[in-house]
Amino acid sequence: EAGVTQFPSHSVIEKGQTVTLRCDPISGHDNLYWYRRVMGKEIKFLLHFVKESKQDESGMPNNRFLAERTGGTYSTLKVQPAELEDSGVYFCASSQTGGASTDTQYFGPGTRLTVL
Amino acid sequence: AQSVAQPEDQVNVAEGNPLTVKCTYSVSGNPYLFWYVQYPNRGLQFLLKYITGDNLVKGSYGFEAEFNKSQTSFHLKKPSALVSDSALYFCAVRDLRINYGQNFVFGPGTRLSVLP
């Protein structure tokens, strides 16, 4: 069974540019989460999809971030325009249908974003 | 507010010796506790979780963790460390009162180095 995949693995962009990160969850997982780790600090929750619907987006830092999950399969996270403080590692995770709080979330390898 | 502390940024241990990576948490309700490990250039891998029942939880790669409610701790342990255990370890908690426990709150991570 393939795990959670993320693309790209690394992205280097200049301040003001746009970047789109992609996450493909484990097949059949309705729950998809985005997290990020900034500057070696703790990993912070960004948002949670159940299928194509946003269940919780309370962790999104501001309106420069837009997440979508059209069709309830893969998800994209767009940052527009990127700022220096957006640099960090963006993780995606998925969990099985039902999304109980006891479910294990399976994480992708992350996308390392560097904004210059 | 819920939070997770990992008081040690770095833990060094000799191969073959027992290891402990510490984690304490603060939540209002009953906690669901998890440990994840991140190897270089890899995503977070699930190690073990405590939901309910026996306070001693056994997980992958010979790791175990003990839930201590009175001390609000969930320390990760292994009787005999291997050089291959060297990685970044994250403790995480879920609070059922926040989005039905869907989101993780992570600790800042502890880097474990096992010396040959």
PDB file of C-alpha atoms in Angstrom:
ATOM      1  CA  GLU A   1       0.000   0.000   0.000  1.00  0.00           C
ATOM      2  CA  ALA A   2       1.450   3.357  -1.007  1.00  0.00           C
ATOM      3  CA  GLY A   3       1.885   5.889   1.745  1.00  0.00           C
ATOM      4  CA  VAL A   4       1.149   9.573   1.769  1.00  0.00           C
ATOM      5  CA  THR A   5       3.092  11.360  -0.935  1.00  0.00           C
ATOM      6  CA  GLN A   6       3.925  15.034  -1.250  1.00  0.00           C
ATOM      7  CA  PHE A   7       5.253  17.097  -4.113  1.00  0.00           C
ATOM      8  CA  PRO A   8       7.619  18.808  -4.436  1.00  0.00           C
ATOM      9  CA  SER A   9      10.072  17.657  -1.805  1.00  0.00           C
ATOM     10  CA  HIS A  10      11.788  21.039  -1.859  1.00  0.00           C
ATOM     11  CA  SER A  11      10.773  24.445  -3.166  1.00  0.00           C
ATOM     12  CA  VAL A  12      12.817  27.635  -3.166  1.00  0.00           C
ATOM     13  CA  ILE A  13      10.984  30.795  -4.174  1.00  0.00           C
ATOM     14  CA  GLU A  14      11.347  34.525  -3.761  1.00  0.00           C
ATOM     15  CA  LYS A  15       9.189  36.653  -1.541  1.00  0.00           C
ATOM     16  CA  GLY A  16       6.009  37.627  -3.335  1.00  0.00           C
ATOM     17  CA  GLN A  17       5.891  34.574  -5.559  1.00  0.00           C
ATOM     18  CA  THR A  18       3.278  31.854  -5.485  1.00  0.00           C
ATOM     19  CA  VAL A  19       3.863  28.223  -4.575  1.00  0.00           C
ATOM     20  CA  THR A  20       1.498  25.272  -4.687  1.00  0.00           C
ATOM     21  CA  LEU A  21       2.131  22.152  -2.634  1.00  0.00           C
ATOM     22  CA  ARG A  22       0.429  18.877  -3.376  1.00  0.00           C
ATOM     23  CA  CYS A  23      -0.507  15.970  -1.149  1.00  0.00           C
ATOM     24  CA  ASP A  24      -1.795  12.557  -2.193  1.00  0.00           C
ATOM     25  CA  PRO A  25      -3.249  10.696   0.786  1.00  0.00           C
ATOM     26  CA  ILE A  26      -3.389   6.965   1.260  1.00  0.00           C
ATOM     27  CA  SER A  27      -6.065   5.564  -1.028  1.00  0.00           C
ATOM     28  CA  GLY A  28      -9.427   5.389   0.687  1.00  0.00           C
ATOM     29  CA  HIS A  29      -8.538   7.830   3.458  1.00  0.00           C
ATOM     30  CA  ASP A  30     -11.254  10.437   3.693  1.00  0.00           C
ATOM     31  CA  ASN A  31      -9.444  12.544   6.286  1.00  0.00           C
ATOM     32  CA  LEU A  32      -6.584  14.727   5.139  1.00  0.00           C
ATOM     33  CA  TYR A  33      -4.608  17.131   7.311  1.00  0.00           C
ATOM     34  CA  TRP A  34      -2.014  19.797   6.693  1.00  0.00           C
ATOM     35  CA  TYR A  35       0.606  20.740   9.277  1.00  0.00           C
ATOM     36  CA  ARG A  36       3.761  22.811   9.161  1.00  0.00           C
ATOM     37  CA  ARG A  37       6.966  23.089  11.128  1.00  0.00           C
ATOM     38  CA  VAL A  38       8.562  26.507  11.038  1.00  0.00           C
ATOM     39  CA  MET A  39      12.175  27.181  11.977  1.00  0.00           C
ATOM     40  CA  GLY A  40      12.645  23.995  13.999  1.00  0.00           C
ATOM     41  CA  LYS A  41       9.713  24.749  16.243  1.00  0.00           C
ATOM     42  CA  GLU A  42       6.816  22.465  16.998  1.00  0.00           C
ATOM     43  CA  ILE A  43       4.655  21.061  14.241  1.00  0.00           C
ATOM     44  CA  LYS A  44       1.436  23.051  14.040  1.00  0.00           C
ATOM     45  CA  PHE A  45      -1.937  22.066  12.647  1.00  0.00           C
ATOM     46  CA  LEU A  46      -3.198  24.039   9.656  1.00  0.00           C
ATOM     47  CA  LEU A  47      -6.420  22.400   8.522  1.00  0.00           C
ATOM     48  CA  HIS A  48      -8.439  19.226   8.170  1.00  0.00           C
ATOM     49  CA  PHE A  49     -10.478  17.943   5.229  1.00  0.00           C
ATOM     50  CA  VAL A  50     -13.140  15.279   5.353  1.00  0.00           C
ATOM     51  CA  LYS A  51     -13.431  14.266   1.738  1.00  0.00           C
ATOM     52  CA  GLU A  52     -13.691  17.577  -0.118  1.00  0.00           C
ATOM     53  CA  SER A  53     -15.054  19.572   2.812  1.00  0.00           C
ATOM     54  CA  LYS A  54     -13.031  21.638   5.237  1.00  0.00           C
ATOM     55  CA  GLN A  55     -13.775  20.269   8.688  1.00  0.00           C
ATOM     56  CA  ASP A  56     -11.494  22.642  10.549  1.00  0.00           C
ATOM     57  CA  GLU A  57      -9.299  25.393   9.188  1.00  0.00           C
ATOM     58  CA  SER A  58      -8.603  27.125  12.450  1.00  0.00           C
ATOM     59  CA  GLY A  59      -4.857  26.721  12.057  1.00  0.00           C
ATOM     60  CA  MET A  60      -4.523  28.543   8.750  1.00  0.00           C
ATOM     61  CA  PRO A  61      -2.305  31.551   9.496  1.00  0.00           C
ATOM     62  CA  ASN A  62      -3.887  34.079   7.144  1.00  0.00           C
ATOM     63  CA  ASN A  63      -5.686  34.511   3.838  1.00  0.00           C
ATOM     64  CA  ARG A  64      -2.492  34.077   1.843  1.00  0.00           C
ATOM     65  CA  PHE A  65      -2.969  30.358   2.350  1.00  0.00           C
ATOM     66  CA  LEU A  66      -5.585  28.484   0.326  1.00  0.00           C
ATOM     67  CA  ALA A  67      -6.195  24.762   0.579  1.00  0.00           C
ATOM     68  CA  GLU A  68      -8.366  22.746  -1.750  1.00  0.00           C
ATOM     69  CA  ARG A  69      -9.336  19.144  -2.121  1.00  0.00           C
ATOM     70  CA  THR A  70     -11.493  18.942  -5.202  1.00  0.00           C
ATOM     71  CA  GLY A  71     -13.027  15.518  -5.655  1.00  0.00           C
ATOM     72  CA  GLY A  72     -11.939  14.427  -2.222  1.00  0.00           C
ATOM     73  CA  THR A  73      -8.692  12.837  -3.360  1.00  0.00           C
ATOM     74  CA  TYR A  74      -5.475  14.831  -3.496  1.00  0.00           C
ATOM     75  CA  SER A  75      -5.145  18.236  -1.886  1.00  0.00           C
ATOM     76  CA  THR A  76      -3.235  21.370  -2.759  1.00  0.00           C
ATOM     77  CA  LEU A  77      -2.002  24.134  -0.492  1.00  0.00           C
ATOM     78  CA  LYS A  78      -1.272  27.410  -2.223  1.00  0.00           C
ATOM     79  CA  VAL A  79       0.661  30.253  -0.683  1.00  0.00           C
ATOM     80  CA  GLN A  80       0.150  33.553  -2.486  1.00  0.00           C
ATOM     81  CA  PRO A  81       2.064  35.777  -2.106  1.00  0.00           C
ATOM     82  CA  ALA A  82       4.747  33.981  -0.110  1.00  0.00           C
ATOM     83  CA  GLU A  83       6.470  35.788   2.745  1.00  0.00           C
ATOM     84  CA  LEU A  84       9.764  35.027   4.474  1.00  0.00           C
ATOM     85  CA  GLU A  85       8.021  33.676   7.573  1.00  0.00           C
ATOM     86  CA  ASP A  86       6.293  31.005   5.482  1.00  0.00           C
ATOM     87  CA  SER A  87       9.554  29.077   5.225  1.00  0.00           C
ATOM     88  CA  GLY A  88       9.389  25.693   6.868  1.00  0.00           C
ATOM     89  CA  VAL A  89       8.385  22.104   6.285  1.00  0.00           C
ATOM     90  CA  TYR A  90       4.793  21.422   5.305  1.00  0.00           C
ATOM     91  CA  PHE A  91       3.477  18.001   6.224  1.00  0.00           C
ATOM     92  CA  CYS A  92       0.381  16.269   5.000  1.00  0.00           C
ATOM     93  CA  ALA A  93      -1.282  13.392   6.831  1.00  0.00           C
ATOM     94  CA  SER A  94      -4.273  11.165   6.250  1.00  0.00           C
ATOM     95  CA  SER A  95      -6.401   8.835   8.304  1.00  0.00           C
ATOM     96  CA  GLN A  96      -9.018   6.266   7.514  1.00  0.00           C
ATOM     97  CA  THR A  97     -12.684   6.740   6.945  1.00  0.00           C
ATOM     98  CA  GLY A  98     -14.508   7.754  10.091  1.00  0.00           C
ATOM     99  CA  GLY A  99     -11.680   9.882  11.365  1.00  0.00           C
ATOM    100  CA  ALA A 100     -12.086   8.935  14.988  1.00  0.00           C
ATOM    101  CA  SER A 101      -9.844  10.710  17.421  1.00  0.00           C
ATOM    102  CA  THR A 102      -8.159   7.406  18.160  1.00  0.00           C
ATOM    103  CA  ASP A 103      -7.160   6.982  14.519  1.00  0.00           C
ATOM    104  CA  THR A 104      -3.511   7.043  13.618  1.00  0.00           C
ATOM    105  CA  GLN A 105      -2.594   9.738  11.158  1.00  0.00           C
ATOM    106  CA  TYR A 106      -0.067   8.703   8.508  1.00  0.00           C
ATOM    107  CA  PHE A 107       2.304  11.427   7.441  1.00  0.00           C
ATOM    108  CA  GLY A 108       3.998  12.207   4.187  1.00  0.00           C
ATOM    109  CA  PRO A 109       7.676  13.130   3.894  1.00  0.00           C
ATOM    110  CA  GLY A 110       6.940  16.828   3.854  1.00  0.00           C
ATOM    111  CA  THR A 111       7.726  19.690   1.495  1.00  0.00           C
ATOM    112  CA  ARG A 112      10.543  21.963   2.559  1.00  0.00           C
ATOM    113  CA  LEU A 113       9.665  25.506   1.506  1.00  0.00           C
ATOM    114  CA  THR A 114      12.293  28.225   1.484  1.00  0.00           C
ATOM    115  CA  VAL A 115      11.225  31.789   0.799  1.00  0.00           C
ATOM    116  CA  LEU A 116      14.112  34.145  -0.008  1.00  0.00           C
TER     117      LEU A 116
ATOM    118  CA  ALA B   1      -5.018  25.437  26.325  1.00  0.00           C
ATOM    119  CA  GLN B   2      -3.556  22.124  25.368  1.00  0.00           C
ATOM    120  CA  SER B   3       0.204  21.837  25.082  1.00  0.00           C
ATOM    121  CA  VAL B   4       3.004  19.304  24.895  1.00  0.00           C
ATOM    122  CA  ALA B   5       6.478  19.749  26.292  1.00  0.00           C
ATOM    123  CA  GLN B   6       9.589  17.811  25.459  1.00  0.00           C
ATOM    124  CA  PRO B   7      12.077  19.244  27.915  1.00  0.00           C
ATOM    125  CA  GLU B   8      15.194  17.952  26.178  1.00  0.00           C
ATOM    126  CA  ASP B   9      16.209  19.225  22.750  1.00  0.00           C
ATOM    127  CA  GLN B  10      18.871  16.549  22.486  1.00  0.00           C
ATOM    128  CA  VAL B  11      19.396  13.172  24.106  1.00  0.00           C
ATOM    129  CA  ASN B  12      22.638  11.263  23.715  1.00  0.00           C
ATOM    130  CA  VAL B  13      22.940   7.621  24.692  1.00  0.00           C
ATOM    131  CA  ALA B  14      25.459   4.873  24.054  1.00  0.00           C
ATOM    132  CA  GLU B  15      24.431   1.925  21.933  1.00  0.00           C
ATOM    133  CA  GLY B  16      23.093  -0.892  24.065  1.00  0.00           C
ATOM    134  CA  ASN B  17      22.094   1.405  26.920  1.00  0.00           C
ATOM    135  CA  PRO B  18      18.479   2.128  27.804  1.00  0.00           C
ATOM    136  CA  LEU B  19      17.015   5.336  26.424  1.00  0.00           C
ATOM    137  CA  THR B  20      14.266   7.668  27.595  1.00  0.00           C
ATOM    138  CA  VAL B  21      12.752  10.559  25.681  1.00  0.00           C
ATOM    139  CA  LYS B  22      10.562  12.677  27.928  1.00  0.00           C
ATOM    140  CA  CYS B  23       7.134  14.141  27.214  1.00  0.00           C
ATOM    141  CA  THR B  24       4.669  15.973  29.416  1.00  0.00           C
ATOM    142  CA  TYR B  25       1.302  17.274  28.350  1.00  0.00           C
ATOM    143  CA  SER B  26      -1.459  19.610  29.399  1.00  0.00           C
ATOM    144  CA  VAL B  27      -5.045  19.078  28.296  1.00  0.00           C
ATOM    145  CA  SER B  28      -8.383  19.765  29.878  1.00  0.00           C
ATOM    146  CA  GLY B  29      -9.964  16.405  29.191  1.00  0.00           C
ATOM    147  CA  ASN B  30      -8.704  12.891  28.722  1.00  0.00           C
ATOM    148  CA  PRO B  31      -5.649  12.825  26.498  1.00  0.00           C
ATOM    149  CA  TYR B  32      -4.943  10.593  23.550  1.00  0.00           C
ATOM    150  CA  LEU B  33      -1.163  10.445  23.312  1.00  0.00           C
ATOM    151  CA  PHE B  34       1.070   9.526  20.399  1.00  0.00           C
ATOM    152  CA  TRP B  35       4.749   9.213  19.574  1.00  0.00           C
ATOM    153  CA  TYR B  36       6.113   9.744  16.084  1.00  0.00           C
ATOM    154  CA  VAL B  37       9.669   9.468  14.780  1.00  0.00           C
ATOM    155  CA  GLN B  38      11.240  11.291  11.863  1.00  0.00           C
ATOM    156  CA  TYR B  39      14.300   9.811  10.230  1.00  0.00           C
ATOM    157  CA  PRO B  40      16.406  12.060   7.968  1.00  0.00           C
ATOM    158  CA  ASN B  41      14.617  12.985   4.737  1.00  0.00           C
ATOM    159  CA  ARG B  42      11.611  10.931   5.730  1.00  0.00           C
ATOM    160  CA  GLY B  43       8.114  11.723   6.941  1.00  0.00           C
ATOM    161  CA  LEU B  44       6.857  11.203  10.458  1.00  0.00           C
ATOM    162  CA  GLN B  45       6.378   7.528  11.259  1.00  0.00           C
ATOM    163  CA  PHE B  46       3.921   6.347  13.860  1.00  0.00           C
ATOM    164  CA  LEU B  47       5.510   4.544  16.827  1.00  0.00           C
ATOM    165  CA  LEU B  48       2.763   4.017  19.382  1.00  0.00           C
ATOM    166  CA  LYS B  49      -0.275   5.521  21.014  1.00  0.00           C
ATOM    167  CA  TYR B  50      -2.131   5.519  24.321  1.00  0.00           C
ATOM    168  CA  ILE B  51      -5.892   5.671  24.179  1.00  0.00           C
ATOM    169  CA  THR B  52      -7.083   3.835  27.255  1.00  0.00           C
ATOM    170  CA  GLY B  53      -6.315   0.742  29.330  1.00  0.00           C
ATOM    171  CA  ASP B  54      -2.869  -0.457  30.312  1.00  0.00           C
ATOM    172  CA  ASN B  55      -0.580   2.458  31.085  1.00  0.00           C
ATOM    173  CA  LEU B  56       2.374   0.727  29.425  1.00  0.00           C
ATOM    174  CA  VAL B  57       2.053   0.805  25.669  1.00  0.00           C
ATOM    175  CA  LYS B  58       4.293  -1.180  23.349  1.00  0.00           C
ATOM    176  CA  GLY B  59       5.000   0.006  19.838  1.00  0.00           C
ATOM    177  CA  SER B  60       7.191  -0.402  16.797  1.00  0.00           C
ATOM    178  CA  TYR B  61      10.932  -1.109  16.782  1.00  0.00           C
ATOM    179  CA  GLY B  62      10.972  -2.211  20.433  1.00  0.00           C
ATOM    180  CA  PHE B  63       9.815   1.119  21.806  1.00  0.00           C
ATOM    181  CA  GLU B  64       7.370   1.498  24.653  1.00  0.00           C
ATOM    182  CA  ALA B  65       5.854   4.379  26.554  1.00  0.00           C
ATOM    183  CA  GLU B  66       4.282   4.730  29.957  1.00  0.00           C
ATOM    184  CA  PHE B  67       1.262   6.920  30.558  1.00  0.00           C
ATOM    185  CA  ASN B  68       1.358   8.555  33.980  1.00  0.00           C
ATOM    186  CA  LYS B  69      -1.800  10.531  34.648  1.00  0.00           C
ATOM    187  CA  SER B  70      -0.700  12.022  37.963  1.00  0.00           C
ATOM    188  CA  GLN B  71       2.503  13.369  36.441  1.00  0.00           C
ATOM    189  CA  THR B  72       0.858  14.120  33.063  1.00  0.00           C
ATOM    190  CA  SER B  73       3.718  12.372  31.348  1.00  0.00           C
ATOM    191  CA  PHE B  74       4.137   9.942  28.475  1.00  0.00           C
ATOM    192  CA  HIS B  75       7.848   9.139  28.315  1.00  0.00           C
ATOM    193  CA  LEU B  76       9.195   7.028  25.457  1.00  0.00           C
ATOM    194  CA  LYS B  77      11.574   4.233  26.386  1.00  0.00           C
ATOM    195  CA  LYS B  78      13.620   1.457  24.889  1.00  0.00           C
ATOM    196  CA  PRO B  79      15.648  -1.064  26.904  1.00  0.00           C
ATOM    197  CA  SER B  80      18.606  -1.210  24.522  1.00  0.00           C
ATOM    198  CA  ALA B  81      19.315   1.592  22.055  1.00  0.00           C
ATOM    199  CA  LEU B  82      20.528   1.016  18.512  1.00  0.00           C
ATOM    200  CA  VAL B  83      22.524   3.418  16.359  1.00  0.00           C
ATOM    201  CA  SER B  84      19.646   3.214  13.862  1.00  0.00           C
ATOM    202  CA  ASP B  85      17.318   4.730  16.484  1.00  0.00           C
ATOM    203  CA  SER B  86      19.032   8.077  15.964  1.00  0.00           C
ATOM    204  CA  ALA B  87      16.277  10.395  14.740  1.00  0.00           C
ATOM    205  CA  LEU B  88      13.913  13.190  15.733  1.00  0.00           C
ATOM    206  CA  TYR B  89      11.108  12.143  18.072  1.00  0.00           C
ATOM    207  CA  PHE B  90       7.808  13.955  18.473  1.00  0.00           C
ATOM    208  CA  CYS B  91       5.248  13.535  21.199  1.00  0.00           C
ATOM    209  CA  ALA B  92       1.678  14.560  20.309  1.00  0.00           C
ATOM    210  CA  VAL B  93      -1.638  14.825  22.085  1.00  0.00           C
ATOM    211  CA  ARG B  94      -5.240  15.044  21.055  1.00  0.00           C
ATOM    212  CA  ASP B  95      -7.866  16.792  23.111  1.00  0.00           C
ATOM    213  CA  LEU B  96     -11.357  15.513  22.466  1.00  0.00           C
ATOM    214  CA  ARG B  97     -12.772  18.938  23.155  1.00  0.00           C
ATOM    215  CA  ILE B  98     -10.999  20.435  20.129  1.00  0.00           C
ATOM    216  CA  ASN B  99     -12.538  19.423  16.789  1.00  0.00           C
ATOM    217  CA  TYR B 100     -13.568  16.122  18.364  1.00  0.00           C
ATOM    218  CA  GLY B 101      -9.928  15.256  18.908  1.00  0.00           C
ATOM    219  CA  GLN B 102      -9.063  15.287  15.229  1.00  0.00           C
ATOM    220  CA  ASN B 103      -6.058  17.570  15.431  1.00  0.00           C
ATOM    221  CA  PHE B 104      -2.678  16.910  16.922  1.00  0.00           C
ATOM    222  CA  VAL B 105      -0.802  19.231  19.189  1.00  0.00           C
ATOM    223  CA  PHE B 106       2.863  18.359  18.842  1.00  0.00           C
ATOM    224  CA  GLY B 107       5.806  18.872  21.111  1.00  0.00           C
ATOM    225  CA  PRO B 108       8.902  20.623  19.749  1.00  0.00           C
ATOM    226  CA  GLY B 109      10.751  17.389  19.144  1.00  0.00           C
ATOM    227  CA  THR B 110      13.762  15.705  20.743  1.00  0.00           C
ATOM    228  CA  ARG B 111      16.776  14.702  18.713  1.00  0.00           C
ATOM    229  CA  LEU B 112      18.104  11.337  19.817  1.00  0.00           C
ATOM    230  CA  SER B 113      21.676  10.417  19.037  1.00  0.00           C
ATOM    231  CA  VAL B 114      22.809   6.872  19.748  1.00  0.00           C
ATOM    232  CA  LEU B 115      26.570   6.642  19.812  1.00  0.00           C
ATOM    233  CA  PRO B 116      28.351   3.440  18.773  1.00  0.00           C
TER     234      PRO B 116
END
